[in-house]
C-alpha atoms as one frame of an Amber mdcrd trajectory, in Angstrom:
protein
  46.315  37.207   0.116  42.667  37.245  -0.676  40.129  35.598   1.645  42.673
  34.632   4.253  42.297  35.659   7.880  45.327  34.960  10.026  44.856  32.746
  13.081  41.339  31.712  12.006  40.332  28.198  11.008  38.253  28.483   7.843
  36.950  24.928   8.095  35.366  25.535  11.479  33.759  28.748  10.263  32.201
  26.935   7.286  30.868  24.139   9.452  29.405  26.629  11.924  27.476  28.211
   9.032  26.240  24.830   7.723  24.954  23.357  11.015  21.771  25.515  11.154
  20.991  24.518   7.551  21.287  20.815   8.336  19.159  21.246  11.444  16.446
  22.880   9.336  16.515  19.996   6.853  16.407  17.340   9.580  13.554  19.082
  11.385  11.277  18.930   8.339   8.280  16.633   8.451   9.090  14.332   5.527
   5.862  12.322   5.840   3.585  15.356   5.553   3.563  14.977   1.770   1.953
  11.563   2.240  -0.779  12.862   4.551  -4.062  11.363   3.432  -2.372   8.472
   1.652  -2.542   5.000   3.150   0.314   4.459   5.549   1.773   1.052   6.267
   2.731  -0.825   9.433   5.335  -3.401  10.345   4.391  -6.995   9.640   6.128
 -10.343  10.297   5.046 -13.485   8.430   6.032 -17.018   9.404   5.160 -20.094
   7.338   4.499 -23.521   8.776   3.477 -26.678   6.947  -0.238 -26.008   7.455
  -0.579 -22.235   7.954   0.883 -18.755   7.891   1.317 -16.871  11.161   1.219
 -13.115  10.817   2.120 -10.547  13.486   1.177  -6.923  12.796   2.292  -3.992
  14.956  -0.731  -1.773  15.657  -0.009   0.083  18.911  -2.850   2.262  20.123
  -5.484   0.649  17.896  -8.620  -1.005  19.227 -10.183  -4.018  17.507 -13.020
  -1.737  16.323 -10.415   0.284  14.347  -9.162  -2.767  12.411 -10.683  -4.414
   9.336  -9.366  -7.733   7.961 -10.713  -9.243   4.753  -9.679 -11.642   2.034
  -9.985 -10.335  -1.519  -8.571 -13.284  -3.442  -5.624 -13.609  -3.720  -4.902
 -10.763  -1.238  -5.303 -10.617   2.513  -6.059  -6.964   3.306  -5.420  -5.553
   6.767  -6.648  -2.029   7.326  -6.637   0.167  10.447  -7.975   3.697  10.852
  -6.807   6.171  13.475  -8.884   9.318  13.832  -7.264  12.540  14.965  -8.227
  13.556  18.457  -9.481  17.080  19.025  -6.650  19.265  20.285  -7.220  22.272
  22.466  -5.039  25.231  21.669  -5.205  28.644  23.264  -3.107  31.798  23.259
  -0.752  30.397  25.919  -0.308  26.839  24.601   0.715  26.064  21.035   1.582
  22.750  19.433   5.251  22.873  18.482   5.570  19.447  16.907   3.016  16.754
  16.202   4.368  13.338  15.212   1.408  11.056  15.895   0.075   9.798  12.587
  -3.611   9.777  11.878  -5.363   8.289   8.908  -5.722   4.965   7.151  -3.035
   2.304   7.512  -3.125  -0.662   5.132  -1.233  -3.767   4.031  -2.154  -6.061
   1.152  -0.472  -9.433   1.391  -0.421 -11.743  -1.634  -1.666 -15.073  -0.237
  -3.105 -17.487  -2.785  -4.187 -20.955  -1.709  -5.424 -20.128   1.766  -8.586
 -21.174   3.580 -10.246 -17.779   4.090 -12.967 -19.333   6.272 -10.423 -20.605
   8.792  -8.566 -17.329   9.447  -8.357 -16.494  13.161  -7.321 -13.099  14.578
  -6.541 -11.694  18.027  -5.261  -8.332  19.278  -3.089  -8.195  22.379  -0.808
  -5.385  23.586  -0.856  -3.598  20.243   0.035  -6.678  18.186  -2.506  -8.232
  15.842  -1.927 -12.006  15.500  -3.379 -13.854  12.511  -3.423 -17.588  11.890
  -4.079 -18.169   8.181  -4.544 -21.853   7.284  -3.386 -23.130   3.925  -5.705
 -25.115   1.673  -5.033 -28.850   1.740  -2.480 -29.607  -0.922  -3.218 -32.425
  -3.282  -0.569 -35.129  -3.188   1.423 -36.092  -6.219  -0.090 -38.992  -8.074
   1.453 -40.936 -10.885  -0.829 -41.290 -13.901  -0.614 -44.526 -15.869  -0.747
 -44.264 -19.635  -3.052 -46.743 -21.325  -2.052 -48.465 -24.518  -4.266 -48.464
 -27.591  -6.082 -51.620 -26.441  -7.391 -50.098 -23.193  -5.153 -52.151 -20.887
  -2.502 -50.759 -18.572
């Protein structure tokens, strides 16, 4: 009877040994490998007949931190959050830091828009954009002339 201990539940013992390992894996900072790379933010886009309405979540950003530009055919929304100086002394240490600092960016493919008519506002951490579409030309039937120039 090798490896068998009477009155002991082997399954529980194995799970007890695995729990600390899973906790270590879950506690890792998975985004640290992307530090310095452009991060993204949540964006909702709604289309109407004449425009696109875009809502961008940017909590904690001021309008001075946000740059919006049209680089045909892309609408580029960029926000930069600088890291605040943190005081640390021998009695107080940072245990975990989850606030993200750096450059956040979204490039939205938007051909056929009127870049001069784009309007933006920032309220309660949500950037609202109204992006008008260019006037669409209406369908027109083209008559074919015969060889004699008449229709």
